[in-house]
Amino acid sequence: MPGLSPLPILSGLRERQITSVASELSYHVIEAGKSDAPLLILLHGFPELAYSWRKIMPSLAAGGYHVVAFDQRGYGRTTDWDTRPFHDVDLRTFAHMNLVRDVIVLVNTLGHDEVDCIVGHDFGCVPASLCALARPDMFKRTILMGHPFFGIPSLPREAATLHSSPQPDLHEQLAQLPQPKKHYRWYYSTSSAAAEMSPSAGLKSFLRGYFHLKSADAYNDPQPISAVTAEELDKLPPYYIMPLHLGMRDTVAQAMTPQEQQNMHSAHQTWLPDSDLQVYVDEFARTGFQGGLNWYRVSTDPALQRDLDVFAGKKMEVPCLFLAGTKDWLLHQTPNSIERMRKACTRFHGPVMVEGAGHWVQQEQPEKVVEEVLRFLKDTQK
């Protein structure tokens, strides 16, 4: 990208900008392997970048694949997405099926007709799963890391009536807990989220704490919840169910107790040294977080998800592996996640739970992740 120094990527990786007449985006791409090898597409989550896949890409390429990760719409060095202020941005450009279109355009621009496997982590699992759902002819397999896929809900079979029972307001119930709380996804959908998270002052400390708290280095003991109620959700850690009157920076600061500070300082250099963390700091200091937070605004607004109604009730037909760290709480935000995935995916594999990893599984335990990915690709090869 003009004016910016190349990222400190590993040997065997290369980066470039790719443009297409079919998209307004200029994609920032990191890739490895021969361009005519079967294609693997890797989709990052929040607050991450294509750089988050750096540790596993060389080994996957050595397995015989063309491995491509890119900064998705709203992130990093991919440019020409809608950067207007919160109240002016056209959120339709961040709608789920437009994110799928971003992937399809890039695949074609790379010269490929199909993707041997599309891999998502965290929020990247949403476009990854939708790619596989919508275009099984193009996306032959998928791997979801951390974020489950439950399918697209069926549409109502009865007409609405004036006497329909109102649903309880979960957010009101969270706010009425003895220690009032709020859900992070809906907080991330507010105008105040990016305003308090984005300033460069203190950004490194915030991101260091955020990455630590969701890792296996922190005290995380994930447990299933039995229902989506305020009382059950309150069992989740504060980075998911936040104190009502705190922003995310203050939530992270409060959660970084002396014990967690000690855990962090003794362990953080093992998987996210300061030099790697600085990449995230520099990129988000330059771009802010609003681009990534726009994804949450879409996911919490039913009117912006109506494009998914065309897939209502459809099951994923391609082989799908679910993989997560044993210390990752994300799987447990909803009850019966594994059972629901089995119903939504006709060829479900897993779950594979990786020991010694929290939420950032491909960064915390890259060798184990590579082993499981290559095993899945071998086992499901036609």
PDB file of C-alpha atoms in Angstrom, residues 100-359:
ATOM      1  CA  VAL A 100     -19.555 -12.996   0.518  1.00  0.00           C
ATOM      2  CA  ARG A 101     -19.384 -11.100  -2.758  1.00  0.00           C
ATOM      3  CA  ASP A 102     -16.058  -9.594  -1.665  1.00  0.00           C
ATOM      4  CA  VAL A 103     -14.653 -13.121  -1.361  1.00  0.00           C
ATOM      5  CA  ILE A 104     -16.056 -14.296  -4.689  1.00  0.00           C
ATOM      6  CA  VAL A 105     -14.651 -11.280  -6.524  1.00  0.00           C
ATOM      7  CA  LEU A 106     -11.217 -11.861  -5.010  1.00  0.00           C
ATOM      8  CA  VAL A 107     -11.241 -15.568  -5.878  1.00  0.00           C
ATOM      9  CA  ASN A 108     -11.995 -14.784  -9.506  1.00  0.00           C
ATOM     10  CA  THR A 109      -9.385 -12.025  -9.615  1.00  0.00           C
ATOM     11  CA  LEU A 110      -6.817 -14.517  -8.326  1.00  0.00           C
ATOM     12  CA  GLY A 111      -7.599 -16.688 -11.349  1.00  0.00           C
ATOM     13  CA  HIS A 112      -9.364 -19.510  -9.499  1.00  0.00           C
ATOM     14  CA  ASP A 113     -12.746 -21.039 -10.287  1.00  0.00           C
ATOM     15  CA  GLU A 114     -13.198 -22.707  -6.917  1.00  0.00           C
ATOM     16  CA  VAL A 115     -11.931 -22.728  -3.341  1.00  0.00           C
ATOM     17  CA  ASP A 116     -10.814 -26.061  -1.948  1.00  0.00           C
ATOM     18  CA  CYS A 117     -11.553 -24.827   1.578  1.00  0.00           C
ATOM     19  CA  ILE A 118     -12.600 -21.521   3.089  1.00  0.00           C
ATOM     20  CA  VAL A 119     -11.495 -21.002   6.684  1.00  0.00           C
ATOM     21  CA  GLY A 120     -12.914 -18.466   9.105  1.00  0.00           C
ATOM     22  CA  HIS A 121     -11.970 -17.378  12.589  1.00  0.00           C
ATOM     23  CA  ASP A 122     -14.210 -15.419  14.966  1.00  0.00           C
ATOM     24  CA  PHE A 123     -16.424 -13.060  12.911  1.00  0.00           C
ATOM     25  CA  GLY A 124     -14.672 -14.336   9.782  1.00  0.00           C
ATOM     26  CA  CYS A 125     -16.697 -17.524  10.268  1.00  0.00           C
ATOM     27  CA  VAL A 126     -19.830 -15.635   9.237  1.00  0.00           C
ATOM     28  CA  PRO A 127     -18.806 -14.917   5.625  1.00  0.00           C
ATOM     29  CA  ALA A 128     -16.953 -18.255   5.504  1.00  0.00           C
ATOM     30  CA  SER A 129     -20.056 -20.233   6.433  1.00  0.00           C
ATOM     31  CA  LEU A 130     -22.260 -18.156   4.137  1.00  0.00           C
ATOM     32  CA  CYS A 131     -19.885 -18.716   1.221  1.00  0.00           C
ATOM     33  CA  ALA A 132     -20.202 -22.467   1.757  1.00  0.00           C
ATOM     34  CA  LEU A 133     -23.964 -22.243   2.240  1.00  0.00           C
ATOM     35  CA  ALA A 134     -24.683 -20.067  -0.793  1.00  0.00           C
ATOM     36  CA  ARG A 135     -22.116 -21.459  -3.267  1.00  0.00           C
ATOM     37  CA  PRO A 136     -21.279 -25.103  -2.481  1.00  0.00           C
ATOM     38  CA  ASP A 137     -20.292 -25.447  -6.142  1.00  0.00           C
ATOM     39  CA  MET A 138     -17.493 -22.944  -5.566  1.00  0.00           C
ATOM     40  CA  PHE A 139     -16.522 -23.413  -1.910  1.00  0.00           C
ATOM     41  CA  LYS A 140     -15.932 -27.142  -1.511  1.00  0.00           C
ATOM     42  CA  ARG A 141     -15.226 -27.310   2.235  1.00  0.00           C
ATOM     43  CA  THR A 142     -15.140 -25.010   5.218  1.00  0.00           C
ATOM     44  CA  ILE A 143     -13.421 -24.789   8.580  1.00  0.00           C
ATOM     45  CA  LEU A 144     -14.859 -22.615  11.334  1.00  0.00           C
ATOM     46  CA  MET A 145     -12.592 -21.619  14.216  1.00  0.00           C
ATOM     47  CA  GLY A 146     -14.334 -20.526  17.384  1.00  0.00           C
ATOM     48  CA  HIS A 147     -17.561 -19.103  15.925  1.00  0.00           C
ATOM     49  CA  PRO A 148     -20.308 -21.714  15.364  1.00  0.00           C
ATOM     50  CA  PHE A 149     -22.754 -21.855  12.447  1.00  0.00           C
ATOM     51  CA  PHE A 150     -26.399 -22.518  13.299  1.00  0.00           C
ATOM     52  CA  GLY A 151     -27.943 -22.108   9.866  1.00  0.00           C
ATOM     53  CA  ILE A 152     -30.395 -19.453   8.717  1.00  0.00           C
ATOM     54  CA  PRO A 153     -33.609 -19.561  10.779  1.00  0.00           C
ATOM     55  CA  SER A 154     -36.762 -20.702   9.027  1.00  0.00           C
ATOM     56  CA  LEU A 155     -39.281 -17.999   8.258  1.00  0.00           C
ATOM     57  CA  PRO A 156     -42.506 -17.837  10.317  1.00  0.00           C
ATOM     58  CA  ARG A 157     -45.298 -20.100   9.106  1.00  0.00           C
ATOM     59  CA  GLU A 158     -48.103 -18.028  10.575  1.00  0.00           C
ATOM     60  CA  ALA A 159     -49.226 -14.477  10.165  1.00  0.00           C
ATOM     61  CA  ALA A 160     -48.533 -11.932  12.871  1.00  0.00           C
ATOM     62  CA  THR A 161     -51.548 -10.985  14.987  1.00  0.00           C
ATOM     63  CA  LEU A 162     -52.418  -8.085  17.198  1.00  0.00           C
ATOM     64  CA  HIS A 163     -52.426 -10.503  20.115  1.00  0.00           C
ATOM     65  CA  SER A 164     -48.898 -11.868  19.647  1.00  0.00           C
ATOM     66  CA  SER A 165     -47.103 -12.114  22.960  1.00  0.00           C
ATOM     67  CA  PRO A 166     -44.268  -9.583  23.285  1.00  0.00           C
ATOM     68  CA  GLN A 167     -40.837 -11.069  23.783  1.00  0.00           C
ATOM     69  CA  PRO A 168     -38.998 -10.139  26.974  1.00  0.00           C
ATOM     70  CA  ASP A 169     -36.293  -7.522  26.428  1.00  0.00           C
ATOM     71  CA  LEU A 170     -33.004  -9.245  27.189  1.00  0.00           C
ATOM     72  CA  HIS A 171     -31.140  -5.958  27.340  1.00  0.00           C
ATOM     73  CA  GLU A 172     -33.492  -4.590  29.964  1.00  0.00           C
ATOM     74  CA  GLN A 173     -33.043  -7.781  31.956  1.00  0.00           C
ATOM     75  CA  LEU A 174     -29.251  -7.500  31.757  1.00  0.00           C
ATOM     76  CA  ALA A 175     -29.454  -3.892  32.925  1.00  0.00           C
ATOM     77  CA  GLN A 176     -31.583  -4.957  35.901  1.00  0.00           C
ATOM     78  CA  LEU A 177     -29.110  -7.529  37.231  1.00  0.00           C
ATOM     79  CA  PRO A 178     -27.711  -6.797  40.725  1.00  0.00           C
ATOM     80  CA  GLN A 179     -24.542  -5.746  38.910  1.00  0.00           C
ATOM     81  CA  PRO A 180     -26.026  -4.165  35.747  1.00  0.00           C
ATOM     82  CA  LYS A 181     -24.648  -5.498  32.472  1.00  0.00           C
ATOM     83  CA  LYS A 182     -24.917  -5.147  28.699  1.00  0.00           C
ATOM     84  CA  HIS A 183     -24.104  -7.411  25.742  1.00  0.00           C
ATOM     85  CA  TYR A 184     -20.897  -6.585  23.895  1.00  0.00           C
ATOM     86  CA  ARG A 185     -22.394  -7.090  20.412  1.00  0.00           C
ATOM     87  CA  TRP A 186     -24.998  -4.424  20.980  1.00  0.00           C
ATOM     88  CA  TYR A 187     -22.462  -2.139  22.629  1.00  0.00           C
ATOM     89  CA  TYR A 188     -20.195  -2.562  19.586  1.00  0.00           C
ATOM     90  CA  SER A 189     -23.160  -1.389  17.495  1.00  0.00           C
ATOM     91  CA  THR A 190     -23.280   2.015  19.196  1.00  0.00           C
ATOM     92  CA  SER A 191     -21.579   5.233  18.150  1.00  0.00           C
ATOM     93  CA  SER A 192     -19.667   5.408  21.417  1.00  0.00           C
ATOM     94  CA  ALA A 193     -17.789   2.117  20.882  1.00  0.00           C
ATOM     95  CA  ALA A 194     -15.363   3.251  18.195  1.00  0.00           C
ATOM     96  CA  ALA A 195     -15.050   6.668  19.797  1.00  0.00           C
ATOM     97  CA  GLU A 196     -13.679   5.221  23.026  1.00  0.00           C
ATOM     98  CA  MET A 197     -11.739   2.306  21.521  1.00  0.00           C
ATOM     99  CA  SER A 198      -9.943   4.011  18.634  1.00  0.00           C
ATOM    100  CA  PRO A 199      -7.732   6.766  20.105  1.00  0.00           C
ATOM    101  CA  SER A 200      -4.064   5.912  19.679  1.00  0.00           C
ATOM    102  CA  ALA A 201      -3.207   6.963  23.231  1.00  0.00           C
ATOM    103  CA  GLY A 202      -3.284   3.816  25.358  1.00  0.00           C
ATOM    104  CA  LEU A 203      -4.102   1.618  22.369  1.00  0.00           C
ATOM    105  CA  LYS A 204      -1.214  -0.779  22.899  1.00  0.00           C
ATOM    106  CA  SER A 205      -2.146  -1.397  26.525  1.00  0.00           C
ATOM    107  CA  PHE A 206      -5.798  -1.939  25.545  1.00  0.00           C
ATOM    108  CA  LEU A 207      -5.023  -4.418  22.770  1.00  0.00           C
ATOM    109  CA  ARG A 208      -2.467  -6.234  24.913  1.00  0.00           C
ATOM    110  CA  GLY A 209      -5.093  -6.720  27.609  1.00  0.00           C
ATOM    111  CA  TYR A 210      -7.834  -7.646  25.124  1.00  0.00           C
ATOM    112  CA  PHE A 211      -5.736 -10.320  23.437  1.00  0.00           C
ATOM    113  CA  HIS A 212      -4.554 -11.638  26.795  1.00  0.00           C
ATOM    114  CA  LEU A 213      -7.963 -11.898  28.452  1.00  0.00           C
ATOM    115  CA  LYS A 214      -9.355 -14.051  25.639  1.00  0.00           C
ATOM    116  CA  SER A 215      -6.310 -16.337  25.522  1.00  0.00           C
ATOM    117  CA  ALA A 216      -5.359 -19.501  27.391  1.00  0.00           C
ATOM    118  CA  ASP A 217      -2.853 -17.430  29.395  1.00  0.00           C
ATOM    119  CA  ALA A 218      -5.725 -15.779  31.276  1.00  0.00           C
ATOM    120  CA  TYR A 219      -8.061 -17.442  33.717  1.00  0.00           C
ATOM    121  CA  ASN A 220     -10.747 -18.832  31.415  1.00  0.00           C
ATOM    122  CA  ASP A 221     -12.873 -21.830  32.380  1.00  0.00           C
ATOM    123  CA  PRO A 222     -15.590 -21.981  29.700  1.00  0.00           C
ATOM    124  CA  GLN A 223     -18.867 -23.590  30.747  1.00  0.00           C
ATOM    125  CA  PRO A 224     -22.070 -24.103  28.749  1.00  0.00           C
ATOM    126  CA  ILE A 225     -25.065 -21.931  29.525  1.00  0.00           C
ATOM    127  CA  SER A 226     -28.528 -23.472  29.719  1.00  0.00           C
ATOM    128  CA  ALA A 227     -30.573 -20.617  28.236  1.00  0.00           C
ATOM    129  CA  VAL A 228     -30.272 -17.158  26.710  1.00  0.00           C
ATOM    130  CA  THR A 229     -31.350 -15.312  29.824  1.00  0.00           C
ATOM    131  CA  ALA A 230     -29.733 -12.463  31.690  1.00  0.00           C
ATOM    132  CA  GLU A 231     -28.855 -14.737  34.608  1.00  0.00           C
ATOM    133  CA  GLU A 232     -27.194 -17.333  32.380  1.00  0.00           C
ATOM    134  CA  LEU A 233     -25.395 -14.804  30.178  1.00  0.00           C
ATOM    135  CA  ASP A 234     -23.993 -13.213  33.313  1.00  0.00           C
ATOM    136  CA  LYS A 235     -21.781 -16.309  33.627  1.00  0.00           C
ATOM    137  CA  LEU A 236     -19.805 -15.143  30.582  1.00  0.00           C
ATOM    138  CA  PRO A 237     -16.632 -13.094  31.069  1.00  0.00           C
ATOM    139  CA  PRO A 238     -16.844  -9.286  31.056  1.00  0.00           C
ATOM    140  CA  TYR A 239     -15.480  -8.877  27.535  1.00  0.00           C
ATOM    141  CA  TYR A 240     -18.750 -10.512  26.383  1.00  0.00           C
ATOM    142  CA  ILE A 241     -21.214  -9.393  29.054  1.00  0.00           C
ATOM    143  CA  MET A 242     -19.896  -5.977  29.989  1.00  0.00           C
ATOM    144  CA  PRO A 243     -20.532  -3.718  32.984  1.00  0.00           C
ATOM    145  CA  LEU A 244     -23.440  -1.501  31.945  1.00  0.00           C
ATOM    146  CA  HIS A 245     -21.696   1.835  32.414  1.00  0.00           C
ATOM    147  CA  LEU A 246     -18.234   0.956  31.065  1.00  0.00           C
ATOM    148  CA  GLY A 247     -16.802   1.032  27.566  1.00  0.00           C
ATOM    149  CA  MET A 248     -14.620  -1.797  26.294  1.00  0.00           C
ATOM    150  CA  ARG A 249     -11.329  -0.125  27.211  1.00  0.00           C
ATOM    151  CA  ASP A 250     -12.413   0.374  30.824  1.00  0.00           C
ATOM    152  CA  THR A 251     -13.900  -3.129  30.901  1.00  0.00           C
ATOM    153  CA  VAL A 252     -10.562  -4.602  29.854  1.00  0.00           C
ATOM    154  CA  ALA A 253      -8.674  -2.412  32.337  1.00  0.00           C
ATOM    155  CA  GLN A 254     -10.959  -3.536  35.155  1.00  0.00           C
ATOM    156  CA  ALA A 255     -10.574  -7.202  34.188  1.00  0.00           C
ATOM    157  CA  MET A 256      -6.788  -6.914  34.191  1.00  0.00           C
ATOM    158  CA  THR A 257      -6.477  -7.686  37.897  1.00  0.00           C
ATOM    159  CA  PRO A 258      -3.042  -7.964  39.518  1.00  0.00           C
ATOM    160  CA  GLN A 259      -3.208 -11.725  38.959  1.00  0.00           C
ATOM    161  CA  GLU A 260      -3.994 -11.277  35.276  1.00  0.00           C
ATOM    162  CA  GLN A 261      -1.238  -8.696  34.978  1.00  0.00           C
ATOM    163  CA  GLN A 262       1.160 -11.268  36.380  1.00  0.00           C
ATOM    164  CA  ASN A 263      -0.160 -13.975  34.025  1.00  0.00           C
ATOM    165  CA  MET A 264       0.201 -11.638  31.064  1.00  0.00           C
ATOM    166  CA  HIS A 265       3.743 -10.510  31.782  1.00  0.00           C
ATOM    167  CA  SER A 266       4.935 -14.061  32.331  1.00  0.00           C
ATOM    168  CA  ALA A 267       3.336 -15.526  29.197  1.00  0.00           C
ATOM    169  CA  HIS A 268       2.578 -12.991  26.479  1.00  0.00           C
ATOM    170  CA  GLN A 269       5.903 -13.266  24.680  1.00  0.00           C
ATOM    171  CA  THR A 270       5.248 -16.921  23.892  1.00  0.00           C
ATOM    172  CA  TRP A 271       2.613 -16.364  21.175  1.00  0.00           C
ATOM    173  CA  LEU A 272       2.170 -12.590  20.727  1.00  0.00           C
ATOM    174  CA  PRO A 273       5.478 -10.805  21.261  1.00  0.00           C
ATOM    175  CA  ASP A 274       5.517  -7.022  21.342  1.00  0.00           C
ATOM    176  CA  SER A 275       6.790  -6.851  17.770  1.00  0.00           C
ATOM    177  CA  ASP A 276       3.718  -8.759  16.530  1.00  0.00           C
ATOM    178  CA  LEU A 277       1.328  -6.800  18.734  1.00  0.00           C
ATOM    179  CA  GLN A 278       2.753  -3.580  17.318  1.00  0.00           C
ATOM    180  CA  VAL A 279       1.395  -4.506  13.880  1.00  0.00           C
ATOM    181  CA  TYR A 280      -2.154  -4.435  15.268  1.00  0.00           C
ATOM    182  CA  VAL A 281      -1.462  -1.251  17.190  1.00  0.00           C
ATOM    183  CA  ASP A 282      -0.112   0.538  14.147  1.00  0.00           C
ATOM    184  CA  GLU A 283      -2.915  -0.616  11.847  1.00  0.00           C
ATOM    185  CA  PHE A 284      -5.808   0.210  14.195  1.00  0.00           C
ATOM    186  CA  ALA A 285      -4.195   3.504  15.201  1.00  0.00           C
ATOM    187  CA  ARG A 286      -4.287   4.394  11.508  1.00  0.00           C
ATOM    188  CA  THR A 287      -7.770   3.076  10.627  1.00  0.00           C
ATOM    189  CA  GLY A 288      -9.672   3.061  13.912  1.00  0.00           C
ATOM    190  CA  PHE A 289     -12.200   0.325  14.714  1.00  0.00           C
ATOM    191  CA  GLN A 290     -15.366   1.638  13.060  1.00  0.00           C
ATOM    192  CA  GLY A 291     -14.904  -0.399   9.884  1.00  0.00           C
ATOM    193  CA  GLY A 292     -14.858  -3.664  11.824  1.00  0.00           C
ATOM    194  CA  LEU A 293     -17.591  -2.494  14.189  1.00  0.00           C
ATOM    195  CA  ASN A 294     -19.888  -1.908  11.219  1.00  0.00           C
ATOM    196  CA  TRP A 295     -20.124  -5.705  10.946  1.00  0.00           C
ATOM    197  CA  TYR A 296     -21.699  -5.770  14.430  1.00  0.00           C
ATOM    198  CA  ARG A 297     -24.138  -3.028  13.439  1.00  0.00           C
ATOM    199  CA  VAL A 298     -25.366  -5.249  10.610  1.00  0.00           C
ATOM    200  CA  SER A 299     -25.544  -8.350  12.806  1.00  0.00           C
ATOM    201  CA  THR A 300     -27.743  -6.603  15.394  1.00  0.00           C
ATOM    202  CA  ASP A 301     -30.136  -5.015  12.872  1.00  0.00           C
ATOM    203  CA  PRO A 302     -32.667  -7.505  11.431  1.00  0.00           C
ATOM    204  CA  ALA A 303     -33.518  -5.106   8.600  1.00  0.00           C
ATOM    205  CA  LEU A 304     -29.949  -5.397   7.315  1.00  0.00           C
ATOM    206  CA  GLN A 305     -30.058  -9.212   7.358  1.00  0.00           C
ATOM    207  CA  ARG A 306     -33.084  -9.755   5.146  1.00  0.00           C
ATOM    208  CA  ASP A 307     -30.848 -10.788   2.264  1.00  0.00           C
ATOM    209  CA  LEU A 308     -30.292 -14.023   4.191  1.00  0.00           C
ATOM    210  CA  ASP A 309     -33.996 -14.920   4.077  1.00  0.00           C
ATOM    211  CA  VAL A 310     -33.476 -16.560   0.683  1.00  0.00           C
ATOM    212  CA  PHE A 311     -31.493 -19.271   2.526  1.00  0.00           C
ATOM    213  CA  ALA A 312     -34.023 -19.734   5.349  1.00  0.00           C
ATOM    214  CA  GLY A 313     -33.973 -23.324   6.567  1.00  0.00           C
ATOM    215  CA  LYS A 314     -31.178 -24.355   4.180  1.00  0.00           C
ATOM    216  CA  LYS A 315     -28.491 -26.646   5.558  1.00  0.00           C
ATOM    217  CA  MET A 316     -24.780 -26.454   4.802  1.00  0.00           C
ATOM    218  CA  GLU A 317     -24.007 -29.302   2.407  1.00  0.00           C
ATOM    219  CA  VAL A 318     -20.209 -29.229   2.185  1.00  0.00           C
ATOM    220  CA  PRO A 319     -17.888 -30.829   4.763  1.00  0.00           C
ATOM    221  CA  CYS A 320     -17.543 -28.476   7.732  1.00  0.00           C
ATOM    222  CA  LEU A 321     -14.993 -28.757  10.539  1.00  0.00           C
ATOM    223  CA  PHE A 322     -15.467 -26.860  13.789  1.00  0.00           C
ATOM    224  CA  LEU A 323     -12.268 -26.184  15.724  1.00  0.00           C
ATOM    225  CA  ALA A 324     -11.719 -24.088  18.842  1.00  0.00           C
ATOM    226  CA  GLY A 325      -9.430 -23.633  21.815  1.00  0.00           C
ATOM    227  CA  THR A 326     -10.436 -25.369  25.021  1.00  0.00           C
ATOM    228  CA  LYS A 327     -10.209 -22.006  26.822  1.00  0.00           C
ATOM    229  CA  ASP A 328     -12.419 -20.114  24.358  1.00  0.00           C
ATOM    230  CA  TRP A 329     -15.767 -18.885  25.702  1.00  0.00           C
ATOM    231  CA  LEU A 330     -17.180 -17.959  22.280  1.00  0.00           C
ATOM    232  CA  LEU A 331     -18.716 -21.383  21.704  1.00  0.00           C
ATOM    233  CA  HIS A 332     -20.741 -21.006  24.905  1.00  0.00           C
ATOM    234  CA  GLN A 333     -22.562 -17.768  24.176  1.00  0.00           C
ATOM    235  CA  THR A 334     -25.588 -19.845  23.181  1.00  0.00           C
ATOM    236  CA  PRO A 335     -26.817 -23.172  24.573  1.00  0.00           C
ATOM    237  CA  ASN A 336     -26.344 -26.503  22.773  1.00  0.00           C
ATOM    238  CA  SER A 337     -23.988 -25.037  20.185  1.00  0.00           C
ATOM    239  CA  ILE A 338     -22.490 -28.318  18.987  1.00  0.00           C
ATOM    240  CA  GLU A 339     -25.881 -30.007  18.668  1.00  0.00           C
ATOM    241  CA  ARG A 340     -27.199 -27.051  16.680  1.00  0.00           C
ATOM    242  CA  MET A 341     -24.215 -27.172  14.344  1.00  0.00           C
ATOM    243  CA  ARG A 342     -24.759 -30.866  13.716  1.00  0.00           C
ATOM    244  CA  LYS A 343     -28.323 -30.086  12.637  1.00  0.00           C
ATOM    245  CA  ALA A 344     -27.285 -27.144  10.449  1.00  0.00           C
ATOM    246  CA  CYS A 345     -24.445 -28.996   8.665  1.00  0.00           C
ATOM    247  CA  THR A 346     -25.178 -32.268   6.883  1.00  0.00           C
ATOM    248  CA  ARG A 347     -21.470 -33.218   6.822  1.00  0.00           C
ATOM    249  CA  PHE A 348     -20.297 -31.904  10.164  1.00  0.00           C
ATOM    250  CA  HIS A 349     -16.848 -32.835  11.499  1.00  0.00           C
ATOM    251  CA  GLY A 350     -15.661 -32.209  15.023  1.00  0.00           C
ATOM    252  CA  PRO A 351     -15.647 -30.516  17.302  1.00  0.00           C
ATOM    253  CA  VAL A 352     -11.866 -30.450  17.567  1.00  0.00           C
ATOM    254  CA  MET A 353     -10.891 -28.751  20.816  1.00  0.00           C
ATOM    255  CA  VAL A 354      -7.279 -27.587  20.905  1.00  0.00           C
ATOM    256  CA  GLU A 355      -5.541 -27.775  24.258  1.00  0.00           C
ATOM    257  CA  GLY A 356      -3.458 -24.799  25.337  1.00  0.00           C
ATOM    258  CA  ALA A 357      -5.464 -22.333  23.274  1.00  0.00           C
ATOM    259  CA  GLY A 358      -8.074 -19.727  24.016  1.00  0.00           C
ATOM    260  CA  HIS A 359      -9.849 -17.601  21.448  1.00  0.00           C
TER     261      HIS A 359
END
